[in-house]
Amino acid sequence: MTELKLGSSYETQVTIPTSGGTFFGSLKITPKKITLVVSGDEFEDRKWPYSEPENKELECHSTREHFKLIGLTMNNWSGMLLATHPKLISSIQITYSIECVAMSHKHQANRSNYHSITIHSDTIKKWIGQTEKQREIAASQITPPNYNGSISEFKVGLKNQDTIGISYSIEKSYSLPNFHAGMKFPPYIHYYSCEPLSLEDAINKIKKIYSFFSFITNKGMNINQIILNSGTHKTYLYTLLPEERKIDTILYPYSEPDKAQLLGKTRFLIDYIRNYFELEDKSQEYFYKYLKYSRMTNPEDSFLGYFRILENLCIIEKQHFSDETINEICAETKSSLLQKKISNKDAVSFIRGMKRLNKSKYNTEKCIQEFYKTLPSKTRNLWKFNKEKISEICKLRNDITHANDYSIDDSALIENLVFLDALLTVALLKEIGVEDESIHEVSRRIDHYYFIAF
């Protein structure tokens, strides 16, 4: 096993050194689940030390590879008594499910910090399309410069001095027996960190990268391989991702400025990537949750999930009095309360309540309807649903949430779901700074758009 590729399956025997002794294990990695089966004998001076049902991580190794297993959950434990004299001996077998595996070669096992992340994905090939840089690379086979290694399509600098972008890996090959010589240059995502990343930090970055590119490619980024780099040393990451999804239409494809202008298409600005990575963690999490809810098999679950995210993105607060006025009112009220022998603690608590009440949130239906009004008019005119439909959606959400008696046929539920998906997609596009003109074009690529269009 020299590398790990997502979508492939692997199985290997490992030894697991612990404070209670070394145990034998069988590690099985598949796209749908990762398991570790631990077995061995236990006696007085030799015990499996991890009795909790969940463990954050565990290390083990095969003949040549070192593995770090992350997110372990005990699924099964069984044991058998082998002997009682002259000492108690029992045999155990424990099965764990695992969220993620990091594999490196044994001589690199002590590497715990990484400086860059490389993600190979067939989806990125479709998203990037054809570019001038690709033509330049292809032409270099005939005329100088003769490229080797890797070359960048674009890089985006972030506030924390990190960079993210798309590069091409130049792979040359030839075979005299097959009369073949040529070059491949598949694109990949690269993320360079200014500060060393721990494994936990790297996994968190990958989650954010995956969420963003899944969103702009229409909920369907398929990853082939993840590599964590520390100098010339590589660690391969295998994590469980949603089942591969066939993508018919990219939501917001990359396009070069000149090409976009020539074809009259909306240009994808790399500033959108910067804007996403500079969002607060809470806002970035909406993109991940959106992807998660989109993969649910029950449309009602997707509906409720979409609604929760949209509700948070559309909050509108009403302030009854200005900050200056409410501060004056609170000061006068506190003075009056203290004169009436009310304790300072109770007075302060009452004043805090007054300040909270000064800012109230509009009800959810009103907030979403106000958001709907901000959509470009030419976009709204293409949709057969208007703001009155939002009242129906809010009622359906309440009926499902509170288990009210309600009836809705499948086609009506899907229409509501797609309309909600469209509103949420636009809200997320606005979060990363996409302008109205671009939103108008991009919104027509939303999944099942025909359900809501005239």
Coordinates of C-alpha atoms in Angstrom, one line a residue:
M1 CA 0.0 0.0 0.0
T2 CA 2.0 3.0 -1.2
E3 CA -0.9 5.5 -1.3
L4 CA -4.6 5.9 -0.6
K5 CA -7.2 7.0 -3.2
L6 CA -10.8 7.7 -2.2
G7 CA -13.2 5.3 -3.9
S8 CA -10.7 2.4 -3.7
S9 CA -10.7 -0.3 -1.1
Y10 CA -7.8 -1.5 1.1
E11 CA -7.2 -4.1 3.7
T12 CA -4.1 -4.7 5.8
Q13 CA -2.9 -6.3 9.0
V14 CA -1.5 -4.0 11.7
T15 CA 0.1 -4.0 15.1
I16 CA -1.3 -1.6 17.7
P17 CA 1.2 -0.5 20.4
T18 CA -0.6 0.6 23.6
S19 CA 0.2 1.2 27.3
G20 CA -1.3 -2.2 28.0
G21 CA 0.8 -4.1 25.4
T22 CA 0.9 -4.6 21.6
F23 CA -2.3 -6.0 20.0
F24 CA -3.1 -7.4 16.5
G25 CA -5.5 -5.6 14.2
S26 CA -7.2 -5.9 10.8
L27 CA -7.8 -2.5 9.1
K28 CA -10.3 -2.4 6.3
I29 CA -10.9 0.7 4.3
T30 CA -13.8 1.0 1.8
P31 CA -15.7 4.0 0.4
K32 CA -18.7 3.2 2.6
K33 CA -17.1 2.3 5.9
I34 CA -13.7 2.0 7.6
T35 CA -13.3 -0.6 10.3
L36 CA -10.6 -1.8 12.7
V37 CA -10.9 -5.3 14.3
V38 CA -8.6 -5.6 17.3
S39 CA -7.8 -9.0 18.8
G40 CA -5.4 -10.5 21.4
D41 CA -5.1 -12.1 24.8
E42 CA -5.6 -10.2 28.0
F43 CA -4.1 -11.2 31.4
E44 CA -2.9 -9.4 34.6
D45 CA -0.1 -7.3 33.0
R46 CA -1.6 -7.0 29.5
K47 CA -4.9 -5.2 29.0
W48 CA -6.5 -3.3 26.1
P49 CA -6.5 0.2 27.6
Y50 CA -9.3 1.8 25.5
S51 CA -12.5 0.7 27.2
E52 CA -14.6 3.8 26.3
P53 CA -17.1 3.4 23.5
E54 CA -15.5 6.4 21.6
N55 CA -11.8 7.4 21.1
K56 CA -10.5 10.5 19.4
E57 CA -7.6 8.7 17.7
L58 CA -5.4 5.6 17.6
E59 CA -2.1 4.8 16.0
C60 CA -1.0 1.6 14.4
H61 CA 1.4 0.3 11.7
S62 CA 1.9 -2.4 9.1
T63 CA 5.2 -3.6 7.8
R64 CA 5.9 -0.3 5.9
E65 CA 3.1 2.1 6.7
H66 CA 2.1 4.1 9.7
F67 CA -1.6 4.8 10.3
K68 CA -3.4 7.4 12.4
L69 CA -7.1 6.5 12.9
I70 CA -9.4 9.4 13.8
G71 CA -12.9 9.3 15.2
L72 CA -13.2 5.7 16.5
T73 CA -16.5 4.3 17.7
M74 CA -16.7 0.9 19.3
N75 CA -19.3 -1.2 17.5
N76 CA -18.8 -4.6 19.1
W77 CA -16.8 -6.2 21.9
S78 CA -16.6 -9.9 22.6
G79 CA -14.4 -12.0 24.8
M80 CA -13.8 -15.6 25.9
L81 CA -12.1 -17.0 29.0
L82 CA -9.1 -19.2 28.0
A83 CA -7.7 -20.2 31.4
T84 CA -8.0 -19.4 35.1
H85 CA -4.9 -21.2 36.5
P86 CA -2.1 -20.4 37.1
K87 CA -3.4 -17.0 36.0
L88 CA -6.5 -15.6 34.4
I89 CA -6.2 -15.4 30.6
S90 CA -9.0 -14.2 28.2
S91 CA -9.2 -13.5 24.5
I92 CA -10.8 -10.3 23.2
Q93 CA -12.1 -9.0 19.8
I94 CA -13.2 -5.4 19.4
T95 CA -14.6 -3.8 16.3
Y96 CA -14.4 -0.1 15.7
S97 CA -15.8 2.1 13.0
I98 CA -13.5 5.0 11.9
E99 CA -14.2 8.4 10.4
C100 CA -10.8 9.1 8.8
V101 CA -7.4 7.4 8.2
A102 CA -4.1 9.3 7.8
M103 CA -1.4 7.1 6.2
S104 CA 2.3 7.8 5.9
H105 CA 5.4 5.7 5.4
K106 CA 7.1 4.5 8.6
H107 CA 10.1 6.7 8.3
Q108 CA 7.8 9.7 8.2
A109 CA 5.6 8.6 11.1
N110 CA 6.7 11.4 13.5
R111 CA 5.5 14.1 11.1
S112 CA 2.6 15.9 12.9
N113 CA 2.5 19.3 11.2
Y114 CA 1.7 20.0 7.5
H115 CA 2.2 23.1 5.3
S116 CA 0.0 22.4 2.4
I117 CA -3.0 20.3 1.2
T118 CA -3.4 18.8 -2.2
I119 CA -6.9 17.6 -3.4
H120 CA -7.3 15.8 -6.7
S121 CA -10.9 15.7 -8.0
D122 CA -12.6 14.8 -11.3
T123 CA -15.2 17.4 -10.5
I124 CA -12.6 20.2 -10.6
K125 CA -11.7 19.1 -14.1
K126 CA -15.3 19.8 -15.1
W127 CA -15.5 23.0 -13.2
I128 CA -12.3 24.6 -14.5
G129 CA -13.2 23.8 -18.2
Q130 CA -10.8 24.9 -20.9
T131 CA -8.4 27.7 -20.2
E132 CA -5.6 29.6 -21.9
K133 CA -3.1 28.2 -19.4
Q134 CA -4.0 24.7 -20.5
R135 CA -3.4 25.6 -24.1
E136 CA 0.0 27.1 -23.1
I137 CA 0.9 23.8 -21.3
A138 CA -0.1 21.7 -24.2
A139 CA 1.8 23.9 -26.7
S140 CA 4.9 23.6 -24.5
Q141 CA 5.2 20.0 -25.9
I142 CA 6.1 21.5 -29.2
T143 CA 7.7 24.9 -28.4
P144 CA 9.5 26.2 -25.3
P145 CA 9.0 26.7 -22.4
N146 CA 9.0 23.0 -21.6
Y147 CA 7.0 22.7 -18.4
N148 CA 7.8 20.3 -15.6
G149 CA 6.5 19.7 -12.1
S150 CA 3.4 21.9 -11.6
I151 CA 2.0 25.2 -12.8
S152 CA -0.7 27.4 -11.4
E153 CA -4.0 28.4 -13.1
F154 CA -4.7 31.0 -10.3
K155 CA -3.9 31.7 -6.6
V156 CA -6.0 33.5 -4.1
G157 CA -4.3 35.2 -1.1
L158 CA -6.2 35.1 2.2
K159 CA -6.1 37.4 5.2
N160 CA -4.1 35.0 7.3
Q161 CA -1.4 34.9 4.5
D162 CA -2.5 31.4 3.4
T163 CA -3.2 30.8 -0.3
I164 CA -5.6 28.6 -2.2
G165 CA -5.8 28.0 -5.9
I166 CA -5.8 25.6 -8.8
S167 CA -2.6 24.1 -10.3
Y168 CA -1.8 21.5 -12.9
S169 CA 0.4 18.5 -12.2
I170 CA 2.6 17.9 -15.2
E171 CA 3.0 14.1 -15.8
K172 CA 5.1 13.0 -18.7
S173 CA 5.4 9.5 -20.0
Y174 CA 6.7 7.5 -22.9
S175 CA 6.9 3.9 -24.0
L176 CA 9.0 2.8 -26.9
P177 CA 7.4 -0.7 -27.2
N178 CA 4.0 1.0 -27.5
F179 CA 5.3 3.9 -29.7
H180 CA 3.9 6.3 -27.2
A181 CA 5.1 9.6 -25.7
G182 CA 2.9 12.3 -24.1
M183 CA 1.9 14.4 -21.2
K184 CA -1.0 14.7 -18.8
F185 CA -1.7 17.8 -16.7
P186 CA -4.7 17.2 -14.4
P187 CA -5.8 20.1 -12.3
Y188 CA -5.9 19.9 -8.5
I189 CA -6.7 22.2 -5.6
H190 CA -3.8 23.4 -3.5
Y191 CA -4.0 25.1 -0.1
Y192 CA -0.8 26.5 1.4
S193 CA -0.8 27.4 5.0
C194 CA 1.5 30.1 6.4
E195 CA 1.5 28.4 9.8
P196 CA 2.0 24.6 10.3
L197 CA -1.3 22.7 10.4
S198 CA -2.0 19.9 12.9
L199 CA -3.9 16.9 11.5
E200 CA -7.0 18.2 13.1
D201 CA -6.5 21.7 11.5
A202 CA -5.9 20.1 8.1
I203 CA -9.1 18.0 8.3
N204 CA -11.0 21.2 9.2
K205 CA -9.5 23.0 6.2
I206 CA -10.4 20.1 3.9
K207 CA -14.0 20.2 5.2
K208 CA -14.2 23.9 4.3
I209 CA -12.7 23.4 0.9
Y210 CA -15.0 20.5 0.2
S211 CA -18.0 22.5 1.3
F212 CA -17.3 25.4 -1.0
F213 CA -16.4 23.5 -4.1
S214 CA -19.3 21.2 -3.6
F215 CA -21.6 24.2 -3.5
I216 CA -20.4 25.9 -6.6
T217 CA -20.3 22.6 -8.5
N218 CA -24.0 21.9 -7.6
K219 CA -23.7 19.8 -4.4
G220 CA -21.4 17.2 -6.0
M221 CA -17.6 17.4 -5.6
N222 CA -16.1 14.0 -6.0
I223 CA -12.6 13.7 -4.5
N224 CA -10.1 11.2 -5.8
Q225 CA -7.2 11.8 -3.4
I226 CA -6.2 14.0 -0.5
I227 CA -2.5 14.6 0.3
L228 CA -1.1 16.5 3.3
N229 CA 2.4 17.8 2.6
S230 CA 5.3 18.4 5.0
G231 CA 8.3 19.4 2.9
T232 CA 8.9 16.4 0.6
H233 CA 7.0 14.0 2.9
K234 CA 3.4 13.0 2.1
T235 CA 0.5 11.8 4.2
Y236 CA -2.5 10.3 2.5
L237 CA -5.9 11.0 3.9
Y238 CA -8.9 8.7 3.5
T239 CA -12.2 10.0 4.8
L240 CA -15.8 9.0 4.4
L241 CA -17.6 11.3 2.0
P242 CA -21.2 11.3 0.7
E243 CA -21.8 8.8 -2.1
E244 CA -20.6 10.1 -5.5
R245 CA -23.3 12.2 -7.2
K246 CA -23.6 12.6 -11.0
I247 CA -23.4 16.2 -12.0
D248 CA -25.2 17.3 -15.1
T249 CA -24.7 21.0 -14.7
I250 CA -22.1 23.0 -12.8
L251 CA -23.8 25.7 -10.7
Y252 CA -21.1 28.3 -11.2
P253 CA -18.3 27.2 -13.6
Y254 CA -14.9 28.9 -13.7
S255 CA -14.3 31.1 -16.7
E256 CA -11.4 33.3 -17.8
P257 CA -12.3 37.0 -18.0
D258 CA -11.8 37.4 -21.8
K259 CA -13.6 34.1 -22.6
A260 CA -16.6 35.0 -20.3
Q261 CA -16.9 38.4 -22.0
L262 CA -16.6 36.9 -25.5
L263 CA -19.4 34.3 -24.8
G264 CA -21.5 36.8 -22.9
K265 CA -21.3 34.6 -19.8
T266 CA -21.2 35.5 -16.1
R267 CA -17.6 35.5 -15.0
F268 CA -16.6 33.6 -11.9
L269 CA -14.5 35.9 -9.7
I270 CA -11.8 34.3 -7.6
D271 CA -12.7 36.9 -5.0
Y272 CA -15.7 34.7 -4.2
I273 CA -13.2 32.1 -2.9
R274 CA -11.5 34.7 -0.7
N275 CA -14.8 36.0 0.5
Y276 CA -15.8 32.4 1.5
F277 CA -12.7 31.7 3.5
E278 CA -12.9 35.0 5.3
L279 CA -16.5 34.4 6.5
E280 CA -17.0 33.6 10.2
D281 CA -16.9 29.9 11.0
K282 CA -20.7 29.9 11.6
S283 CA -21.4 31.2 8.1
Q284 CA -19.0 28.7 6.5
E285 CA -20.8 26.0 8.4
Y286 CA -24.0 26.8 6.5
F287 CA -22.4 25.6 3.3
Y288 CA -21.4 22.3 4.8
K289 CA -24.9 21.8 6.3
Y290 CA -26.5 22.7 3.0
L291 CA -24.5 19.9 1.4
K292 CA -25.4 17.5 4.2
Y293 CA -29.2 18.3 3.9
S294 CA -29.1 18.0 0.1
R295 CA -27.9 14.4 0.4
M296 CA -30.7 13.2 2.7
T297 CA -33.0 10.6 1.2
N298 CA -36.2 11.9 2.8
P299 CA -37.3 15.1 1.1
E300 CA -39.0 16.3 4.4
D301 CA -35.6 16.1 6.2
S302 CA -34.0 18.2 3.4
F303 CA -36.9 20.6 3.5
L304 CA -36.5 21.2 7.2
G305 CA -32.7 21.5 7.0
Y306 CA -32.9 24.0 4.1
F307 CA -35.5 26.0 6.1
R308 CA -33.3 26.2 9.2
I309 CA -30.3 27.6 7.2
L310 CA -32.4 30.1 5.2
E311 CA -34.1 31.3 8.5
N312 CA -30.6 32.1 10.0
L313 CA -29.4 33.8 6.8
C314 CA -32.5 36.0 6.5
I315 CA -32.8 37.4 10.1
I316 CA -34.0 41.0 10.2
E317 CA -33.9 42.8 13.5
K318 CA -36.1 45.8 14.4
Q319 CA -34.7 48.4 16.8
H320 CA -37.5 50.4 18.5
F321 CA -35.2 53.2 19.9
S322 CA -31.7 54.3 19.0
D323 CA -28.8 53.2 21.2
E324 CA -28.5 56.7 22.6
T325 CA -32.2 56.9 23.5
I326 CA -32.4 53.5 25.1
N327 CA -29.3 54.2 27.2
E328 CA -30.9 57.3 28.5
I329 CA -34.1 55.4 29.3
C330 CA -32.2 52.6 31.0
A331 CA -30.2 55.1 33.1
E332 CA -33.4 56.9 34.3
T333 CA -35.1 53.6 34.9
K334 CA -32.2 52.2 37.0
S335 CA -32.1 55.3 39.1
S336 CA -35.9 55.1 39.7
L337 CA -35.6 51.4 40.7
L338 CA -32.8 52.1 43.1
Q339 CA -34.8 54.9 44.8
K340 CA -37.6 52.3 45.3
K341 CA -35.1 50.1 47.3
I342 CA -34.8 47.6 44.4
S343 CA -31.4 45.8 44.7
N344 CA -28.7 46.8 42.3
K345 CA -28.5 43.2 41.0
D346 CA -32.2 43.0 40.2
A347 CA -32.1 46.5 38.6
V348 CA -29.2 45.6 36.4
S349 CA -30.9 42.4 35.3
F350 CA -34.1 44.4 34.5
I351 CA -32.1 46.9 32.4
R352 CA -30.5 44.1 30.4
G353 CA -33.9 42.8 29.6
M354 CA -35.0 46.2 28.4
K355 CA -32.1 46.4 26.1
R356 CA -32.8 42.9 24.7
L357 CA -36.5 43.8 24.1
N358 CA -35.4 47.0 22.3
K359 CA -34.1 44.8 19.5
S360 CA -36.6 42.2 18.3
K361 CA -36.6 39.9 15.3
Y362 CA -39.3 39.9 12.7
N363 CA -41.1 36.6 12.4
T364 CA -39.5 34.1 10.0
E365 CA -42.1 34.5 7.3
K366 CA -41.6 38.3 7.2
C367 CA -37.8 37.9 7.1
I368 CA -37.9 35.4 4.2
Q369 CA -40.4 37.5 2.2
E370 CA -38.2 40.6 2.7
F371 CA -35.2 38.6 1.4
Y372 CA -37.3 37.5 -1.6
K373 CA -37.8 41.1 -2.5
T374 CA -34.1 41.6 -2.8
L375 CA -33.8 39.2 -5.6
P376 CA -33.4 40.7 -9.1
S377 CA -36.8 41.4 -10.6
K378 CA -35.9 39.6 -13.8
T379 CA -35.1 36.5 -11.8
R380 CA -38.3 36.6 -9.9
N381 CA -40.3 37.1 -13.1
L382 CA -38.9 33.7 -14.4
W383 CA -40.3 31.9 -11.3
K384 CA -43.9 30.7 -11.1
F385 CA -43.8 31.2 -7.4
N386 CA -43.9 34.5 -5.6
K387 CA -43.7 35.7 -2.0
E388 CA -47.2 34.3 -1.2
K389 CA -45.6 30.8 -1.7
I390 CA -43.3 31.6 1.2
S391 CA -46.4 31.7 3.5
E392 CA -47.3 28.1 2.3
I393 CA -43.7 27.0 2.9
C394 CA -43.6 28.4 6.4
K395 CA -46.9 26.7 7.2
L396 CA -45.6 23.4 5.9
R397 CA -42.5 23.7 8.0
N398 CA -44.6 24.3 11.1
D399 CA -46.9 21.4 10.3
I400 CA -43.9 19.0 9.9
T401 CA -42.1 20.3 12.9
H402 CA -45.1 20.1 15.3
A403 CA -46.5 16.9 13.8
N404 CA -49.8 18.6 12.8
D405 CA -52.3 16.9 10.7
Y406 CA -51.5 17.9 7.1
S407 CA -51.6 16.4 3.6
I408 CA -49.4 17.2 0.7
D409 CA -48.7 15.2 -2.4
D410 CA -45.2 14.3 -3.6
S411 CA -45.1 16.7 -6.5
A412 CA -46.2 19.7 -4.3
L413 CA -43.6 18.7 -1.7
I414 CA -40.8 18.6 -4.3
E415 CA -42.0 22.0 -5.7
N416 CA -41.7 23.5 -2.2
L417 CA -38.4 21.9 -1.7
V418 CA -36.9 23.2 -5.0
F419 CA -38.2 26.7 -4.4
L420 CA -36.7 26.7 -0.9
D421 CA -33.4 25.3 -2.5
A422 CA -33.4 28.2 -5.0
L423 CA -33.9 30.8 -2.3
L424 CA -31.2 29.2 -0.1
T425 CA -28.8 28.9 -3.1
V426 CA -29.2 32.6 -3.8
A427 CA -28.7 33.5 -0.1
L428 CA -25.4 31.5 0.0
L429 CA -24.3 33.2 -3.3
K430 CA -24.9 36.5 -1.7
E431 CA -22.9 35.4 1.3
I432 CA -19.8 35.1 -0.9
G433 CA -20.4 38.4 -2.6
V434 CA -22.0 37.4 -5.9
E435 CA -23.8 40.3 -7.6
D436 CA -27.4 40.3 -8.8
E437 CA -26.5 40.1 -12.5
S438 CA -24.5 37.0 -11.9
I439 CA -27.2 35.5 -9.6
H440 CA -29.8 35.8 -12.3
E441 CA -27.7 33.6 -14.7
V442 CA -26.4 31.2 -12.0
S443 CA -29.8 30.6 -10.5
R444 CA -31.1 28.9 -13.7
R445 CA -28.6 26.1 -13.1
I446 CA -30.1 25.1 -9.8
D447 CA -31.0 21.4 -9.5
H448 CA -34.6 20.7 -10.8
Y449 CA -35.0 24.4 -11.8
Y450 CA -37.8 23.3 -14.2
F451 CA -40.1 22.7 -11.2
I452 CA -40.2 26.4 -10.4
A453 CA -39.7 28.1 -13.8
F454 CA -42.4 29.2 -16.2

